[in-house]
Amino acid sequence: MITINGPRPVKDQKTGNLTYTDRAKSGLIGVVIHEIGHNWFPMIVNSDERQWTWMDEGLNTFLQFQAEKLWDKDYPARRGEPKDIAEYMLSTNQMPLMTQSDSVLQFGANGYGKPATALTILRETVLGRELFDRAFREYAERWRFKHPTPYDFFRTMEESSGVDLDWFWRGWFYSTDHVDIALDKVVRATLEPADATAAAAARKRERDTEPKSLTAQRNAGQQTVVERDPATRDFYDAVDPLDATAADKRKAAEAYADLTAEEKAARQVTDNFYRFSFANRGGLVMPVILKMDFADGSSETARIPAEVWRYNQKNVTWQFVTAKTLVRAEVDPLWETADADRSNNIYAGQVDPRTLKIDTPEEGKNRMKDSDMKVLPDSLRTYDVPPK
Ligand SMILES: [Zn+2]
């Protein structure tokens, strides 16, 4: 293959100088790397190219991408970077990678580009280099001079890494779904304070964020009957309905006094409970990489495993607890998952505030605890366990 692959330098008619374009240079280096790679896949690990193009061209293109970047960090690799495959994965005339080779449309993107990218993502984002390299090496060792099928590859990668990858094979190899995870909404919840007066103040603060209605705005300045005539005013005009009453305060204080030390500590938590709502628009289940920027200038990136989608593959809510204030959040900030629509990845808008109320779950009636018997009879202190 190498001997018949171009490109070659061109001779200048006037000067006789041999020159070549940068494209010819990278093309020739790339194709030499590629054909050398075929010594292993499929010549030594001998898969059936007429059945599954991706098993040799895809694996080999993945290795070609790795080798090109180790040859020169600025090598203009055509296939392997996740962002480069998004356009193909959005196209309508795709075939799943698991399609018999003669029936594949867009042979280059299907047989070479998509599987090479899938393996890059499996290595960098899903498994990490250590687990991936160990498993991929195991596949090459175990199946050299043999005839592996796709299932042998899938099983070896899972067995050796110890990671269940069924969702990954299904999405990338058996479907034509694409990756598009949207960050739809962010809710900020805080705990209602245990103290009744503080809880009332929090309720009032929440009310004060609501705009005045048009009626209220346009009536402003007009004296109402209740304002004009003291005879119409009573207790309810003198108090704010959100204020804690004396009974509220007493009850809250009693309830608090009843709590264990651990429960009391829990009621003092002032952290923010941020709830991120993600929507899987593309259909392909993937890990969610979420970068969160806080008001103090710091950032944190959470790498949420794909298993977050296990109960609902369309919508999921994920919670992050922090004392910091969130100002911005972005899904897949490093463009590592081939997310096809980045316009729905960034959230910089209004955070929806909520107050969480804590209810102590009702315990079954404990007549023993409630009784005023301070000393139990000896017969009730211990229970004889019958011998086996
Ligand atoms: Zn090839």
XYZ file of C-alpha atoms and ligand atoms in Angstrom:
389
model
C 0.000 0.000 0.000
C 2.788 2.416 0.879
C 4.499 1.996 -2.501
C 1.402 3.004 -4.449
C 0.231 5.778 -2.118
C 0.846 9.419 -3.072
C 1.499 12.226 -2.793
C 4.958 13.014 -4.252
C 7.027 16.220 -4.618
C 6.511 18.183 -7.858
C 9.273 19.354 -10.179
C 9.327 23.023 -11.204
C 9.435 23.198 -15.031
C 11.792 26.202 -15.129
C 14.172 25.672 -12.219
C 13.963 21.928 -11.845
C 13.502 22.340 -8.073
C 11.495 19.726 -6.198
C 8.851 21.258 -3.891
C 5.776 20.043 -2.056
C 2.797 21.602 -0.264
C 2.255 21.280 3.490
C -0.819 19.259 2.624
C 1.255 16.807 0.551
C 3.729 16.530 3.437
C 1.150 15.709 6.123
C -0.767 13.498 3.671
C 2.254 11.345 2.944
C 3.343 11.079 6.580
C -0.223 10.206 7.562
C -0.699 7.507 4.961
C 2.655 5.886 5.820
C 1.653 5.792 9.490
C -1.731 4.358 8.480
C -0.405 1.572 6.274
C 2.243 0.581 8.838
C -0.590 0.316 11.364
C -2.345 -2.195 9.122
C 0.502 -4.632 9.823
C -1.267 -5.148 13.172
C -4.895 -4.419 12.336
C -6.056 -6.496 10.422
C -2.942 -8.470 9.452
C -2.047 -9.828 12.892
C -5.332 -9.217 14.707
C -7.235 -10.624 11.754
C -10.768 -9.219 11.700
C -13.118 -9.541 8.710
C -13.033 -6.238 6.793
C -15.851 -7.248 4.443
C -18.139 -7.592 7.429
C -16.986 -4.806 9.754
C -14.935 -1.999 8.265
C -14.486 -0.298 11.614
C -12.647 -3.281 13.107
C -9.560 -2.636 11.005
C -9.953 0.816 9.428
C -11.500 2.320 12.558
C -9.055 0.800 15.052
C -6.174 1.614 12.715
C -7.323 5.217 12.177
C -7.528 5.616 15.950
C -3.913 4.426 16.242
C -2.953 6.659 13.309
C -4.408 9.684 15.153
C -2.444 8.815 18.288
C 0.765 8.306 16.294
C 0.334 11.542 14.306
C 0.033 13.568 17.525
C 3.136 11.865 18.938
C 4.967 12.603 15.677
C 4.134 16.314 15.838
C 1.774 17.986 18.309
C 0.688 20.352 15.520
C 0.071 17.556 12.999
C -3.138 18.440 11.100
C -4.916 15.149 11.857
C -8.088 14.750 9.761
C -9.765 12.181 11.980
C -9.866 11.548 15.717
C -10.733 14.856 17.378
C -14.302 14.711 18.777
C -15.339 18.114 17.388
C -14.587 16.956 13.836
C -17.146 14.104 13.828
C -20.198 16.095 15.010
C -21.196 17.176 11.507
C -21.242 13.595 10.188
C -23.213 12.401 13.221
C -25.876 15.030 12.492
C -26.211 13.946 8.849
C -29.262 11.966 7.806
C -27.794 9.291 5.539
C -25.791 7.539 8.230
C -25.542 3.799 8.853
C -24.702 2.329 12.248
C -21.039 1.239 12.470
C -22.301 -2.340 12.844
C -23.541 -2.334 9.223
C -22.138 -4.890 6.783
C -19.326 -3.193 4.868
C -20.831 -3.181 1.334
C -23.952 -1.426 2.635
C -22.129 1.446 4.305
C -22.719 4.956 2.970
C -20.027 7.640 3.393
C -17.324 5.018 3.792
C -14.636 7.367 5.144
C -16.702 8.967 7.895
C -18.362 5.687 8.859
C -15.498 3.198 8.563
C -12.627 5.474 9.623
C -13.662 8.747 11.254
C -16.462 7.785 13.608
C -14.891 4.658 15.146
C -11.525 6.452 15.526
C -13.298 9.275 17.366
C -15.365 6.872 19.483
C -12.158 5.193 20.676
C -10.522 8.569 21.394
C -13.521 9.499 23.555
C -13.473 6.062 25.207
C -9.797 6.600 26.066
C -9.796 10.254 27.126
C -13.263 10.781 28.582
C -14.884 7.465 29.547
C -12.169 5.064 30.737
C -9.087 7.234 31.097
C -5.758 6.361 29.488
C -4.608 3.811 32.061
C -7.680 1.562 31.833
C -8.147 2.020 28.086
C -4.531 1.253 27.179
C -4.490 -1.840 29.359
C -7.713 -3.147 27.781
C -6.745 -2.279 24.200
C -3.358 -3.995 24.665
C -5.166 -7.015 26.070
C -7.373 -7.157 22.952
C -4.326 -7.079 20.660
C -2.567 -9.772 22.705
C -5.549 -12.045 23.130
C -6.648 -11.919 19.471
C -3.347 -11.894 17.588
C -3.281 -14.560 14.867
C -6.972 -15.143 15.524
C -10.219 -13.903 13.995
C -12.024 -11.600 16.411
C -15.591 -10.421 15.878
C -16.971 -7.117 17.240
C -18.260 -8.943 20.305
C -14.747 -10.151 21.113
C -13.559 -6.544 21.028
C -16.480 -5.295 23.154
C -16.060 -8.094 25.700
C -12.289 -7.755 26.000
C -12.515 -3.990 26.541
C -15.119 -4.503 29.274
C -13.443 -7.475 30.948
C -10.017 -5.913 31.084
C -11.136 -2.454 32.174
C -13.751 -3.803 34.569
C -16.181 -1.181 33.281
C -19.660 -1.907 31.886
C -19.627 -0.251 28.457
C -22.865 -1.656 27.011
C -24.333 1.854 26.772
C -21.246 3.046 24.874
C -21.307 0.267 22.231
C -25.035 0.668 21.812
C -24.837 4.441 21.255
C -21.701 4.662 19.123
C -21.753 1.341 17.237
C -25.416 0.301 16.928
C -27.188 3.643 16.525
C -27.038 6.759 14.372
C -27.786 9.030 17.319
C -25.553 12.017 17.933
C -24.336 13.690 21.096
C -26.220 16.775 22.215
C -26.676 17.357 25.921
C -28.397 20.607 26.884
C -28.273 22.365 30.227
C -31.891 23.490 30.491
C -32.256 24.897 33.961
C -30.491 25.573 37.248
C -32.337 25.680 40.557
C -30.711 26.979 43.745
C -32.286 25.561 46.881
C -31.474 26.507 50.468
C -32.728 25.005 53.728
C -35.485 26.831 55.572
C -33.939 28.103 58.841
C -34.925 26.190 61.983
C -35.654 29.463 63.803
C -39.215 30.709 63.091
C -38.263 34.406 62.887
C -35.408 33.702 60.464
C -37.703 31.451 58.384
C -40.265 34.287 58.189
C -37.566 36.740 57.094
C -36.534 34.302 54.316
C -40.157 34.010 53.146
C -40.452 37.805 53.013
C -37.211 38.124 51.040
C -38.574 35.638 48.502
C -41.863 37.596 48.255
C -39.991 40.872 47.752
C -38.296 39.504 44.609
C -41.709 39.297 42.894
C -42.616 42.328 40.757
C -45.609 44.472 41.717
C -48.604 43.695 39.480
C -49.815 46.302 36.987
C -52.956 46.846 39.045
C -50.905 47.447 42.180
C -48.509 49.781 40.323
C -51.274 51.860 38.721
C -53.306 52.081 41.947
C -50.272 53.422 43.812
C -50.964 56.883 45.253
C -54.701 56.296 45.541
C -55.918 56.081 49.105
C -57.883 52.921 49.839
C -60.827 52.628 52.191
C -58.762 50.772 54.752
C -56.085 53.479 54.619
C -58.652 56.292 54.917
C -60.953 54.939 57.616
C -59.414 53.706 60.877
C -62.715 52.044 61.783
C -62.148 49.438 59.033
C -58.730 48.363 60.353
C -58.194 45.391 62.660
C -55.506 42.939 63.788
C -54.897 41.638 60.267
C -53.996 45.081 58.961
C -51.416 45.473 61.681
C -49.439 42.280 60.998
C -47.652 40.802 57.987
C -49.242 37.438 57.090
C -45.744 35.979 56.634
C -44.627 36.942 60.166
C -44.124 34.149 62.679
C -46.726 34.176 65.446
C -45.807 33.590 69.080
C -47.189 30.063 68.721
C -45.087 29.461 65.566
C -41.958 30.553 67.442
C -42.770 28.373 70.450
C -43.493 25.324 68.308
C -40.346 25.772 66.225
C -38.198 26.183 69.341
C -39.720 23.065 70.922
C -39.265 21.036 67.750
C -35.644 22.161 67.517
C -34.960 21.313 71.164
C -36.259 17.791 70.470
C -33.693 17.142 67.727
C -30.517 15.120 68.225
C -27.182 16.931 68.022
C -26.698 15.557 64.506
C -30.120 16.756 63.331
C -29.467 20.178 64.870
C -26.210 20.445 62.939
C -28.057 19.507 59.737
C -30.580 22.287 60.303
C -27.733 24.830 60.518
C -26.551 24.078 56.963
C -26.552 27.260 54.864
C -25.008 25.732 51.699
C -26.586 26.132 48.279
C -28.116 23.003 46.753
C -27.737 23.562 43.011
C -29.874 21.323 40.806
C -28.881 21.116 37.163
C -31.476 19.840 34.677
C -29.888 18.160 31.656
C -31.736 17.115 28.512
C -30.373 14.484 26.126
C -31.372 15.999 22.775
C -29.103 13.907 20.538
C -30.134 10.526 21.936
C -26.619 9.245 22.548
C -25.993 8.637 26.234
C -22.703 10.170 27.384
C -20.937 11.317 30.546
C -21.799 14.910 31.468
C -18.784 17.156 31.994
C -19.930 20.273 33.833
C -17.749 23.310 34.526
C -19.131 25.578 37.238
C -17.878 29.153 37.719
C -18.461 30.789 41.090
C -18.814 34.404 42.224
C -15.471 34.281 44.063
C -13.693 33.676 40.744
C -13.039 29.981 41.335
C -14.185 27.133 39.068
C -14.861 23.455 39.500
C -15.429 20.775 36.860
C -17.574 17.750 37.686
C -17.230 14.633 35.537
C -20.584 12.889 35.899
C -20.501 9.268 34.620
C -22.920 8.195 31.866
C -24.733 6.045 34.454
C -26.504 9.260 35.538
C -28.902 8.488 32.629
C -29.683 4.939 33.720
C -33.260 5.584 34.888
C -34.165 8.217 32.321
C -32.266 8.606 29.056
C -33.956 11.903 28.110
C -33.954 14.099 31.208
C -31.976 14.031 34.399
C -31.382 16.343 37.354
C -28.048 16.343 39.167
C -27.315 18.087 42.452
C -24.175 19.900 43.601
C -23.850 21.262 47.148
C -21.552 24.218 47.807
C -21.207 27.270 50.034
C -20.226 29.251 46.916
C -22.525 31.209 44.610
C -22.806 29.955 41.036
C -22.603 32.536 38.248
C -22.152 30.360 35.148
C -22.148 26.704 34.113
C -21.052 25.000 30.911
C -21.448 21.441 29.614
C -18.429 19.903 27.857
C -16.155 22.971 28.152
C -13.211 21.182 26.467
C -15.269 19.915 23.485
C -14.359 16.324 24.329
C -17.696 14.540 23.724
C -18.543 15.530 20.097
C -21.509 17.569 21.354
C -23.170 18.751 18.135
C -25.002 21.854 19.385
C -22.971 24.009 21.729
C -25.572 26.788 21.862
C -27.514 24.923 24.577
C -24.447 24.051 26.682
C -23.953 27.306 28.565
C -26.111 28.545 31.392
C -25.553 32.098 32.555
C -29.129 33.081 33.222
C -31.353 33.433 36.230
C -30.997 30.773 38.876
C -34.407 29.627 40.095
C -34.479 29.918 43.933
C -36.250 27.368 46.156
C -36.549 26.878 49.886
C -36.388 23.344 51.158
C -38.553 22.538 54.147
C -37.525 19.713 56.415
C -40.148 17.402 57.777
C -39.148 14.898 60.392
C -40.612 11.589 59.269
C -43.344 10.303 61.528
C -42.097 7.487 63.698
C -44.311 4.569 64.576
C -45.765 5.070 68.037
C -43.236 3.895 70.635
C -45.264 3.170 73.735
C -42.170 1.950 75.536
C -40.394 5.303 74.984
C -43.490 7.315 75.871
C -44.240 5.400 79.055
C -43.170 6.865 82.381
C -41.671 3.570 83.540
C -38.046 4.452 84.220
C -36.826 0.965 85.036
C -37.810 -1.978 82.918
C -38.213 -5.381 84.514
C -35.114 -7.570 84.143
C -37.020 -9.965 81.932
C -37.356 -7.207 79.293
C -33.731 -6.048 79.381
C -32.319 -9.024 77.568
C -33.690 -11.394 75.044
C -32.612 -14.985 74.944
C -31.550 -15.946 71.465
C -32.590 -19.529 70.801
C -29.619 -21.805 69.868
C -29.348 -22.727 66.208
Zn -6.706 1.554 5.992
